[in-house]
Short mmCIF file of C-alpha atoms in Angstrom, two decimals:
data_model
loop_
_atom_site.label_atom_id
_atom_site.label_comp_id
_atom_site.label_asym_id
_atom_site.label_seq_id
_atom_site.Cartn_x
_atom_site.Cartn_y
_atom_site.Cartn_z
CA MET N 1 -15.30 41.63 -4.65
CA LYS N 2 -12.83 39.99 -7.02
CA ARG N 3 -10.61 37.44 -5.33
CA THR N 4 -6.92 38.07 -5.93
CA THR N 5 -3.72 36.95 -4.32
CA LEU N 6 -0.40 38.59 -5.12
CA PRO N 7 -0.46 40.93 -8.16
CA PHE N 8 -0.05 38.89 -11.31
CA PHE N 9 2.72 41.08 -12.70
CA LEU N 10 4.74 40.52 -9.50
CA LEU N 11 4.36 36.76 -9.79
CA LEU N 12 5.44 36.87 -13.45
CA LEU N 13 8.47 38.90 -12.45
CA LEU N 14 9.35 36.47 -9.69
CA HIS N 15 9.04 33.47 -11.99
CA TYR N 16 10.97 35.21 -14.80
CA TYR N 17 13.97 35.93 -12.59
CA GLY N 18 13.46 32.79 -10.51
CA ILE N 19 11.26 32.65 -7.44
CA ALA N 20 14.39 31.91 -5.43
CA ASP N 21 16.05 35.22 -6.29
CA VAL N 22 14.25 37.95 -4.37
CA ASP N 23 16.48 40.72 -3.00
CA GLY N 24 19.46 38.55 -3.87
CA GLN N 25 18.33 35.67 -1.65
CA THR N 26 18.39 32.06 -2.78
CA ALA N 27 15.71 29.62 -1.66
CA THR N 28 17.96 28.31 1.11
CA GLN N 29 18.82 31.87 2.16
CA LYS N 30 15.29 33.21 2.29
CA PRO N 31 14.15 33.41 5.92
CA ASN N 32 11.96 30.79 7.49
CA VAL N 33 9.06 32.26 9.47
CA LEU N 34 7.83 30.68 12.72
CA PHE N 35 4.75 32.57 13.88
CA ILE N 36 3.73 31.57 17.42
CA MET N 37 0.33 32.73 18.67
CA ALA N 38 -0.77 32.19 22.26
CA ASP N 39 -4.51 32.09 22.94
CA ASP N 40 -6.11 34.51 25.45
CA LEU N 41 -2.79 35.58 26.97
CA GLY N 42 -3.27 38.49 29.38
CA PHE N 43 -1.20 41.64 28.87
CA ASN N 44 0.34 41.20 32.33
CA ASP N 45 0.95 37.46 32.04
CA LEU N 46 4.70 37.10 31.56
CA ASP N 47 7.27 36.93 34.31
CA TRP N 48 8.95 40.23 33.49
CA LYS N 49 5.57 41.87 34.21
CA ASP N 50 4.40 39.62 37.07
CA SER N 51 7.31 38.07 38.98
CA THR N 52 5.11 35.32 40.49
CA LEU N 53 4.86 33.72 37.03
CA HIS N 54 7.53 31.58 35.36
CA THR N 55 8.34 32.18 31.67
CA PRO N 56 12.17 32.09 31.43
CA ASN N 57 12.35 31.02 27.78
CA LEU N 58 10.01 33.74 26.55
CA ARG N 59 11.91 36.27 28.69
CA ASN N 60 15.23 35.23 27.17
CA LEU N 61 13.81 35.59 23.69
CA ALA N 62 12.03 38.89 24.38
CA PHE N 63 15.16 40.61 25.73
CA HIS N 64 17.70 39.08 23.38
CA LYS N 65 20.01 41.50 21.56
CA ASN N 66 18.41 40.39 18.30
CA THR N 67 14.79 40.85 19.37
CA ALA N 68 12.40 43.71 18.60
CA LEU N 69 9.88 44.06 21.44
CA MET N 70 6.70 45.68 20.10
CA THR N 71 5.43 47.81 22.98
CA ASN N 72 2.33 49.11 21.17
CA SER N 73 1.09 45.98 19.47
CA TYR N 74 -2.67 45.58 18.96
CA VAL N 75 -5.01 42.78 17.95
CA ASN N 76 -8.78 42.42 17.89
CA GLN N 77 -10.88 41.61 20.93
CA LEU N 78 -11.60 37.94 20.13
CA CYS N 79 -10.06 34.87 18.50
CA THR N 80 -11.83 34.70 15.12
CA PRO N 81 -11.60 38.45 14.36
CA THR N 82 -7.88 38.55 15.12
CA ARG N 83 -7.09 35.37 13.20
CA SER N 84 -9.06 36.54 10.16
CA ALA N 85 -7.21 39.90 10.28
CA PHE N 86 -3.88 38.07 10.47
CA MET N 87 -4.68 35.76 7.58
CA THR N 88 -6.39 38.28 5.26
CA GLY N 89 -4.65 41.55 6.10
CA TYR N 90 -8.06 43.23 6.41
CA TYR N 91 -9.92 44.53 9.46
CA PRO N 92 -12.69 42.15 10.55
CA PHE N 93 -15.44 44.67 9.72
CA ARG N 94 -14.25 44.51 6.09
CA VAL N 95 -14.36 40.70 6.07
CA GLY N 96 -17.58 40.04 8.02
CA THR N 97 -15.93 38.57 11.13
CA GLN N 98 -16.48 41.55 13.41
CA ALA N 99 -19.32 40.04 15.48
CA GLY N 100 -17.96 37.33 17.77
CA VAL N 101 -16.36 33.95 17.10
CA PHE N 102 -17.28 30.90 15.05
CA LEU N 103 -18.71 28.11 17.21
CA HIS N 104 -18.81 24.35 16.72
CA MET N 105 -21.69 23.39 14.40
CA GLU N 106 -21.81 26.93 12.97
CA PRO N 107 -22.16 26.89 9.15
CA ALA N 108 -19.85 29.86 8.62
CA GLY N 109 -16.29 30.71 7.65
CA VAL N 110 -14.12 33.55 6.41
CA PRO N 111 -15.27 34.38 2.84
CA THR N 112 -12.96 32.75 0.32
CA MET N 113 -12.79 35.94 -1.76
CA PHE N 114 -10.12 37.06 0.71
CA PRO N 115 -6.81 35.28 0.07
CA PHE N 116 -4.98 34.06 3.15
CA LEU N 117 -1.36 34.78 4.00
CA SER N 118 -0.64 31.08 3.63
CA GLU N 119 -1.85 31.18 0.02
CA ASN N 120 0.46 34.08 -0.79
CA MET N 121 3.38 32.42 0.97
CA ARG N 122 2.80 29.28 -1.05
CA GLN N 123 2.93 31.35 -4.24
CA LEU N 124 6.31 32.63 -3.06
CA ASP N 125 7.49 29.00 -2.97
CA TYR N 126 7.29 28.56 0.79
CA SER N 127 6.23 25.32 2.44
CA THR N 128 3.30 26.24 4.68
CA TYR N 129 2.31 24.48 7.91
CA LEU N 130 -0.35 25.08 10.55
CA VAL N 131 -0.25 23.32 13.92
CA GLY N 132 -2.83 24.03 16.63
CA LYS N 133 -5.92 26.20 16.58
CA TRP N 134 -7.74 27.20 13.37
CA HIS N 135 -11.06 28.87 14.29
CA LEU N 136 -11.77 30.35 10.85
CA GLY N 137 -14.52 28.01 9.71
CA TYR N 138 -14.61 24.29 8.99
CA CYS N 139 -18.09 23.23 7.80
CA LYS N 140 -17.14 23.41 4.10
CA LYS N 141 -14.20 21.79 2.42
CA GLU N 142 -13.23 25.17 1.00
CA PHE N 143 -12.88 26.62 4.52
CA LEU N 144 -10.35 24.03 5.69
CA PRO N 145 -6.68 25.01 6.21
CA THR N 146 -5.26 22.91 3.36
CA ASN N 147 -7.74 24.57 0.99
CA ARG N 148 -6.60 27.97 2.23
CA GLY N 149 -2.92 27.72 1.46
CA PHE N 150 -1.48 25.35 4.07
CA ASP N 151 0.35 22.25 2.88
CA TYR N 152 -0.33 20.52 6.19
CA PHE N 153 -2.58 21.01 9.21
CA TYR N 154 -2.75 19.27 12.58
CA GLY N 155 -4.95 20.67 15.32
CA PHE N 156 -8.49 21.69 16.15
CA TYR N 157 -11.09 23.61 14.17
CA GLY N 158 -13.23 25.31 16.80
CA PRO N 159 -12.88 27.81 19.67
CA GLN N 160 -11.76 25.42 22.41
CA THR N 161 -11.32 21.80 23.32
CA GLY N 162 -10.03 19.74 26.24
CA TYR N 163 -6.27 19.83 26.68
CA PHE N 164 -6.15 16.08 27.43
CA ASN N 165 -9.24 14.52 25.83
CA HIS N 166 -9.43 16.96 22.86
CA SER N 167 -13.21 16.97 23.12
CA ALA N 168 -15.39 20.08 22.89
CA ASP N 169 -18.69 20.61 24.65
CA GLN N 170 -21.25 22.75 22.79
CA TYR N 171 -24.71 23.54 24.16
CA HIS N 172 -27.40 23.26 21.48
CA ARG N 173 -30.70 25.05 22.06
CA GLU N 174 -32.75 22.78 19.79
CA LEU N 175 -31.57 19.67 21.58
CA LYS N 176 -31.61 21.43 24.97
CA ARG N 177 -28.45 19.63 25.95
CA VAL N 178 -24.69 19.66 25.58
CA VAL N 179 -23.21 18.01 22.48
CA LYS N 180 -19.74 16.53 22.88
CA GLY N 181 -17.31 15.60 20.14
CA LEU N 182 -13.63 15.18 19.31
CA ASP N 183 -11.95 18.21 17.77
CA LEU N 184 -8.50 17.03 16.72
CA PHE N 185 -7.72 16.53 13.04
CA GLU N 186 -4.94 16.03 10.54
CA GLU N 187 -5.07 17.33 6.97
CA VAL N 188 -2.45 16.27 4.49
CA GLY N 189 -3.73 18.30 1.57
CA ASN N 190 -6.79 19.52 -0.34
CA GLY N 191 -9.09 19.51 2.65
CA LYS N 192 -8.81 15.79 3.40
CA SER N 193 -9.37 15.83 7.15
CA VAL N 194 -8.92 12.79 9.37
CA PRO N 195 -9.97 12.86 13.06
CA ASP N 196 -7.20 11.70 15.39
CA PHE N 197 -8.64 9.63 18.24
CA SER N 198 -5.22 8.23 19.17
CA GLN N 199 -3.94 11.15 21.27
CA ASN N 200 -6.43 10.95 24.13
CA GLY N 201 -4.57 11.89 27.31
CA VAL N 202 -1.68 13.73 25.62
CA TYR N 203 -1.48 17.38 26.76
CA SER N 204 -2.08 19.57 23.72
CA THR N 205 0.76 22.05 24.37
CA ASP N 206 3.28 19.20 24.26
CA LEU N 207 1.43 17.45 21.44
CA PHE N 208 1.44 20.48 19.15
CA THR N 209 5.11 21.16 19.87
CA ASP N 210 6.02 17.55 19.06
CA VAL N 211 4.00 17.70 15.83
CA ALA N 212 5.68 20.98 14.83
CA MET N 213 9.12 19.42 15.27
CA SER N 214 8.05 16.29 13.40
CA VAL N 215 6.80 18.41 10.51
CA LEU N 216 10.13 20.23 10.33
CA ASP N 217 11.97 16.92 10.49
CA ASN N 218 10.22 16.01 7.23
CA HIS N 219 10.47 19.46 5.68
CA ASN N 220 12.15 19.75 2.29
CA SER N 221 15.20 21.81 3.21
CA THR N 222 15.56 23.21 -0.30
CA LYS N 223 12.51 25.40 0.39
CA PRO N 224 11.90 27.95 3.15
CA PHE N 225 8.99 27.36 5.51
CA PHE N 226 6.19 29.39 7.02
CA MET N 227 4.84 27.72 10.15
CA PHE N 228 1.88 29.05 12.10
CA LEU N 229 2.14 27.44 15.54
CA SER N 230 -1.22 28.33 17.06
CA TYR N 231 -1.18 27.13 20.65
CA GLN N 232 -4.31 26.30 22.61
CA ALA N 233 -2.69 27.72 25.75
CA VAL N 234 -3.75 29.61 27.77
CA HIS N 235 -7.42 29.52 26.70
CA PRO N 236 -9.90 27.80 29.05
CA PRO N 237 -10.51 25.10 30.21
CA LEU N 238 -7.95 25.46 33.01
CA GLN N 239 -6.02 22.21 32.65
CA VAL N 240 -2.35 21.42 33.14
CA PRO N 241 -0.21 18.47 34.29
CA ARG N 242 0.44 18.59 38.04
CA SER N 243 4.19 18.61 37.42
CA TYR N 244 3.96 22.35 36.70
CA ASP N 245 2.54 23.22 40.13
CA LYS N 246 6.03 23.68 41.60
CA TYR N 247 6.68 26.69 39.35
CA CYS N 248 3.63 28.59 40.59
CA THR N 249 3.78 28.30 44.38
CA ARG N 250 3.83 32.08 44.87
CA VAL N 251 0.50 32.53 43.07
CA LYS N 252 -2.26 32.71 45.68
CA ASN N 253 -5.41 32.66 43.56
CA ARG N 254 -6.40 29.07 42.69
CA TYR N 255 -7.45 29.80 39.11
CA ARG N 256 -4.39 31.93 38.42
CA ARG N 257 -2.16 29.18 39.81
CA ILE N 258 -3.50 26.71 37.24
CA TYR N 259 -3.23 29.41 34.56
CA CYS N 260 0.39 29.97 35.63
CA GLY N 261 1.10 26.26 35.14
CA MET N 262 -0.45 26.33 31.66
CA LEU N 263 1.67 29.36 30.80
CA THR N 264 4.83 27.68 32.09
CA ALA N 265 4.04 24.57 30.05
CA MET N 266 3.82 26.72 26.92
CA ASP N 267 7.03 28.53 27.81
CA PHE N 268 8.91 25.25 28.27
CA ALA N 269 7.49 23.95 24.98
CA ILE N 270 8.71 27.06 23.14
CA GLY N 271 12.13 26.67 24.78
CA ARG N 272 12.23 23.07 23.59
CA LEU N 273 11.29 24.17 20.07
CA VAL N 274 14.03 26.82 19.94
CA GLU N 275 16.60 24.21 21.02
CA TYR N 276 15.30 21.95 18.27
CA LEU N 277 15.76 24.73 15.68
CA LYS N 278 19.36 25.17 16.83
CA ALA N 279 20.11 21.44 16.67
CA ALA N 280 18.52 21.22 13.21
CA ASN N 281 20.55 24.21 11.92
CA LEU N 282 17.33 26.15 11.33
CA TYR N 283 17.62 28.73 14.09
CA GLU N 284 19.91 31.31 12.48
CA ASN N 285 17.76 31.67 9.37
CA THR N 286 14.36 31.66 11.12
CA VAL N 287 12.35 34.73 12.10
CA ILE N 288 10.40 33.90 15.26
CA VAL N 289 7.29 35.93 16.12
CA PHE N 290 5.45 35.61 19.43
CA THR N 291 2.07 37.25 20.10
CA SER N 292 -1.46 36.59 21.39
CA ASP N 293 -4.85 36.77 19.70
CA ASN N 294 -6.52 38.96 22.36
CA GLY N 295 -6.40 39.83 26.04
CA GLY N 296 -7.08 37.40 28.87
CA THR N 297 -10.20 36.72 30.94
CA SER N 298 -9.89 37.51 34.64
CA ASN N 299 -12.43 34.84 35.65
CA PHE N 300 -10.06 32.24 34.20
CA GLY N 301 -6.90 33.42 35.92
CA ALA N 302 -5.59 36.01 33.47
CA SER N 303 -4.51 39.58 34.18
CA ASN N 304 -4.35 42.53 31.82
CA ALA N 305 -3.04 44.96 34.46
CA PRO N 306 -2.59 47.87 34.39
CA LEU N 307 -4.89 48.10 31.38
CA ARG N 308 -8.66 48.42 31.60
CA GLY N 309 -10.89 45.62 30.34
CA GLU N 310 -10.31 42.08 29.13
CA LYS N 311 -11.03 39.67 26.29
CA ASP N 312 -14.23 40.45 24.34
CA THR N 313 -13.99 44.19 25.05
CA ILE N 314 -12.56 47.02 22.99
CA TRP N 315 -10.83 48.46 26.03
CA GLU N 316 -7.03 48.31 25.85
CA GLY N 317 -7.02 45.19 28.06
CA GLY N 318 -8.87 43.26 25.37
CA THR N 319 -6.82 44.49 22.42
CA LYS N 320 -3.24 45.35 23.43
CA THR N 321 -0.89 42.41 23.61
CA THR N 322 2.71 41.37 24.15
CA THR N 323 4.50 40.87 20.84
CA PHE N 324 8.13 40.38 19.88
CA VAL N 325 10.14 39.40 16.81
CA HIS N 326 13.38 37.47 17.29
CA SER N 327 15.97 36.72 14.63
CA PRO N 328 19.73 36.46 15.10
CA MET N 329 20.30 36.97 11.37
CA TYR N 330 17.76 39.64 10.44
CA VAL N 331 16.95 41.83 13.48
CA GLU N 332 19.97 44.10 13.42
CA GLU N 333 19.10 46.26 16.43
CA GLY N 334 17.16 44.83 19.34
CA GLY N 335 15.14 46.72 21.91
CA ASN N 336 11.75 48.36 22.12
CA ARG N 337 9.67 49.33 19.09
CA GLU N 338 7.23 51.95 20.34
CA MET N 339 5.35 52.75 17.13
CA MET N 340 1.83 51.38 16.75
CA PHE N 341 1.52 47.96 15.15
CA HIS N 342 -1.76 46.21 14.34
CA VAL N 343 -2.40 42.56 13.51
CA VAL N 344 -3.42 43.52 9.94
CA ASP N 345 0.20 44.62 9.40
CA TRP N 346 1.52 41.06 9.61
CA HIS N 347 0.40 40.15 6.10
CA ALA N 348 2.47 42.84 4.37
CA THR N 349 5.30 42.54 6.91
CA ILE N 350 5.72 38.78 6.46
CA LEU N 351 5.58 39.10 2.68
CA SER N 352 8.44 41.59 3.04
CA ILE N 353 10.38 39.13 5.22
CA THR N 354 10.40 36.80 2.21
CA GLY N 355 12.14 39.54 0.19
CA LEU N 356 9.08 40.75 -1.70
CA GLU N 357 9.01 44.54 -1.99
CA VAL N 358 5.53 45.53 -0.87
CA ASP N 359 4.50 48.73 0.93
CA SER N 360 1.10 47.54 2.05
CA TYR N 361 -1.45 44.78 1.75
CA GLY N 362 -5.17 45.13 2.49
CA ASP N 363 -5.48 47.40 5.53
CA GLY N 364 -1.95 46.65 6.73
CA ILE N 365 1.42 48.28 6.15
CA ASN N 366 4.87 46.71 5.84
CA GLN N 367 6.74 47.28 9.10
CA TRP N 368 9.62 44.85 8.51
CA GLU N 369 12.23 47.59 8.03
CA TYR N 370 11.23 49.16 11.35
CA ILE N 371 11.25 45.82 13.15
CA ARG N 372 14.60 44.89 11.66
CA THR N 373 16.54 48.14 12.03
CA ASN N 374 14.48 50.43 14.32
CA ARG N 375 14.30 52.88 11.41
CA PRO N 376 10.75 53.11 10.06
CA LYS N 377 10.09 53.23 6.36
CA PHE N 378 6.33 53.58 7.01
CA ARG N 379 4.48 54.77 10.10
CA ARG N 380 1.08 53.72 11.43
CA PHE N 381 -0.88 56.63 12.86
CA GLN N 382 -4.36 55.11 12.92
CA PHE N 383 -6.14 51.79 13.26
CA VAL N 384 -9.62 50.42 13.87
CA TYR N 385 -10.33 48.39 17.01
CA ASN N 386 -13.65 47.23 15.58
CA ILE N 387 -16.80 48.46 13.87
CA ALA N 388 -19.93 46.56 14.90
CA ASP N 389 -23.59 47.14 15.73
CA HIS N 390 -22.97 46.96 19.47
CA GLY N 391 -19.93 49.22 19.59
CA SER N 392 -17.00 50.63 17.63
CA ALA N 393 -13.61 52.17 18.37
CA ILE N 394 -10.87 53.90 16.40
CA ARG N 395 -7.36 55.07 17.27
CA ASP N 396 -5.95 58.20 15.68
CA GLY N 397 -2.54 59.28 16.96
CA ASP N 398 -2.78 59.70 20.71
CA TYR N 399 -6.58 59.59 20.75
CA LYS N 400 -9.02 56.71 21.00
CA LEU N 401 -12.73 57.14 20.35
CA ILE N 402 -15.27 54.57 21.55
CA VAL N 403 -18.87 54.67 20.33
CA GLY N 404 -21.46 52.45 22.01
CA ASN N 405 -20.66 49.45 24.17
CA VAL N 406 -17.16 48.24 24.85
CA ASP N 407 -18.34 44.61 24.68
CA ARG N 408 -21.05 42.65 22.86
CA LYS N 409 -23.64 43.02 25.62
CA MET N 410 -26.30 45.58 24.81
CA SER N 411 -26.65 48.11 27.64
CA LYS N 412 -27.40 51.72 28.48
CA ASP N 413 -24.12 52.69 26.78
CA LYS N 414 -25.51 51.93 23.31
CA ASN N 415 -25.24 55.55 22.11
CA ARG N 416 -22.47 56.74 24.41
CA THR N 417 -19.34 58.38 22.99
CA ARG N 418 -16.04 58.33 24.89
CA LEU N 419 -12.66 59.87 24.07
CA PHE N 420 -9.33 59.01 25.70
CA ARG N 421 -5.80 60.25 25.19
CA ILE N 422 -3.97 56.95 25.38
CA SER N 423 -0.45 58.44 25.43
CA THR N 424 -1.14 60.11 28.80
CA ASP N 425 -4.01 57.89 29.98
CA PRO N 426 -3.19 54.28 28.95
CA THR N 427 -5.64 52.91 31.54
CA GLU N 428 -8.57 54.81 29.96
CA SER N 429 -9.61 56.37 33.25
CA LYS N 430 -10.55 59.87 32.08
CA ASP N 431 -13.15 60.48 29.37
CA ILE N 432 -12.22 63.80 27.71
CA SER N 433 -14.94 63.85 25.04
CA ARG N 434 -16.80 66.88 26.46
CA ASN N 435 -13.68 69.03 26.41
CA ASN N 436 -12.65 68.04 22.87
CA PRO N 437 -15.73 68.27 20.62
CA LYS N 438 -13.67 68.93 17.46
CA ILE N 439 -11.64 65.76 17.91
CA VAL N 440 -14.81 63.77 18.61
CA ARG N 441 -16.50 65.09 15.46
CA ARG N 442 -13.41 64.36 13.36
CA LEU N 443 -13.13 60.77 14.57
CA LEU N 444 -16.87 60.18 14.28
CA SER N 445 -16.60 61.33 10.68
CA LYS N 446 -13.75 58.87 10.09
CA LEU N 447 -15.84 56.03 11.50
CA ASP N 448 -18.77 57.02 9.29
CA GLN N 449 -16.51 56.94 6.23
CA LEU N 450 -15.16 53.52 7.17
CA LYS N 451 -18.66 52.13 7.67
CA LYS N 452 -19.13 52.41 3.91
CA PHE N 453 -16.77 49.42 3.63
CA LEU N 454 -18.61 47.32 6.23
CA HIS N 455 -19.03 43.69 5.17
CA LYS N 456 -22.18 41.88 6.22
CA ASN N 457 -21.70 39.77 9.34
CA VAL N 458 -20.99 36.17 8.25
CA ARG N 459 -22.02 34.56 11.56
CA LYS N 460 -24.91 32.06 11.36
CA PRO N 461 -27.06 30.05 13.79
CA LEU N 462 -25.83 26.60 14.82
CA SER N 463 -26.94 23.66 12.72
CA LEU N 464 -27.61 20.06 13.74
CA SER N 465 -26.11 19.08 10.38
CA GLY N 466 -22.73 19.54 12.03
CA SER N 467 -23.44 17.43 15.10
CA PRO N 468 -20.59 15.04 15.92
CA GLU N 469 -23.24 12.38 16.45
CA ARG N 470 -23.44 12.24 12.64
CA PHE N 471 -19.67 11.86 12.23
CA ASN N 472 -18.56 9.06 14.52
CA GLY N 473 -18.18 11.43 17.46
CA SER N 474 -16.07 14.14 15.78
CA TYR N 475 -16.69 17.73 14.63
CA SER N 476 -15.94 16.87 11.03
CA SER N 477 -16.34 18.96 7.89
CA PHE N 478 -18.23 18.80 4.56
CA TRP N 479 -21.71 19.12 6.16
CA CYS N 480 -22.54 22.53 4.73
CA ASP N 481 -20.95 22.13 1.28
CA GLY N 482 -23.29 23.55 -1.32
CA GLN N 483 -25.01 25.92 1.11
CA ALA N 484 -24.94 29.64 0.42
#
């Protein structure tokens, strides 16, 4: 596949008329974009859904008169698939990230033939910043954030790390033991990554918020910014400062009480960030997006009620998430947006926020007009949950077809076909496949057609070449450069 970013003729046009004159907007008028992604946030895990939780700042944003609350917003079932879909605009099965998540010491990454949103935003003269979780590959220099369109990165490369010590534990079969290493890095450009050992003991939710504000303090105000604030919260391990206990006294389950504290810490951090934007005169011209990368895990305190399933499943509980878009200047009519939205739509939608006229990008469609005005220019009627060897699912209008397993564990359901009418059965409690053979055949045919575009799985076995014991105790990069 040929690697392209924005169409060349569009870039020529933008440069001819001046990159700062899109839809009549000057560089200082073009919207800033702050995209906030929580990690493993359960569908039920906000205080307007569960009153025992405490998320006042997110609630205020979600129900603001200038906020569009996306009530049918979908992502993929795991971190890496969702983040690759967000960055590329393509479904994971088209990119090769459909089968699980990248682990520490895994010599894999999202293929560089797929341009990232950050690369396209940079071409549109945006300053681009990433703070927090990456999880899209780090073993090669070319996989690192500042080689994929970000001007600056501060955060961690892998799936998880300690909130206080920023160390990740990875079991290695060859060594038959756990390997530990720091996963906290700063990149200032061109893949030059420096491990940061100085922040031991600083809670990552506060750390990433402080770094985000520091970055904006030093931002060149003559250019708009795109910031991806990718929080670690509320992904395991369950760790939070004890000062947050007082906000979660009504939560009875021990694990959920800690989870509640982690959630409150993130909420307070976001509230602090919004106040910063106001003080810095950035708030009015910034579009703020809040979402999660997948559903939560019940064993670690999360709840996806009333939906069925959880993270790492293609049930609704693993793939439907809370999403809203807040902007006092650009969201003209607040309230619910009930049309389907999928994470692949962000690429085209955010390009449109910049003023670029684009109907679609990759597998996604531009939904900015709908978000902004509640009047859709384009409608999404179908999306793919996933296509993988273990199990696949597709949504078409009201109907959802599942083929095989709903998670990555092989079982007796390998060849099973299920059909649900989500509009009347959102909890997926009644399989109607036997009574609707025509619908089943039609959706099976659609899946078969889509499988023609399946990209080979890019996951690879772990390699000792990436052991932190070779890199002064850190999960550093450059150890698989030159490998196929």
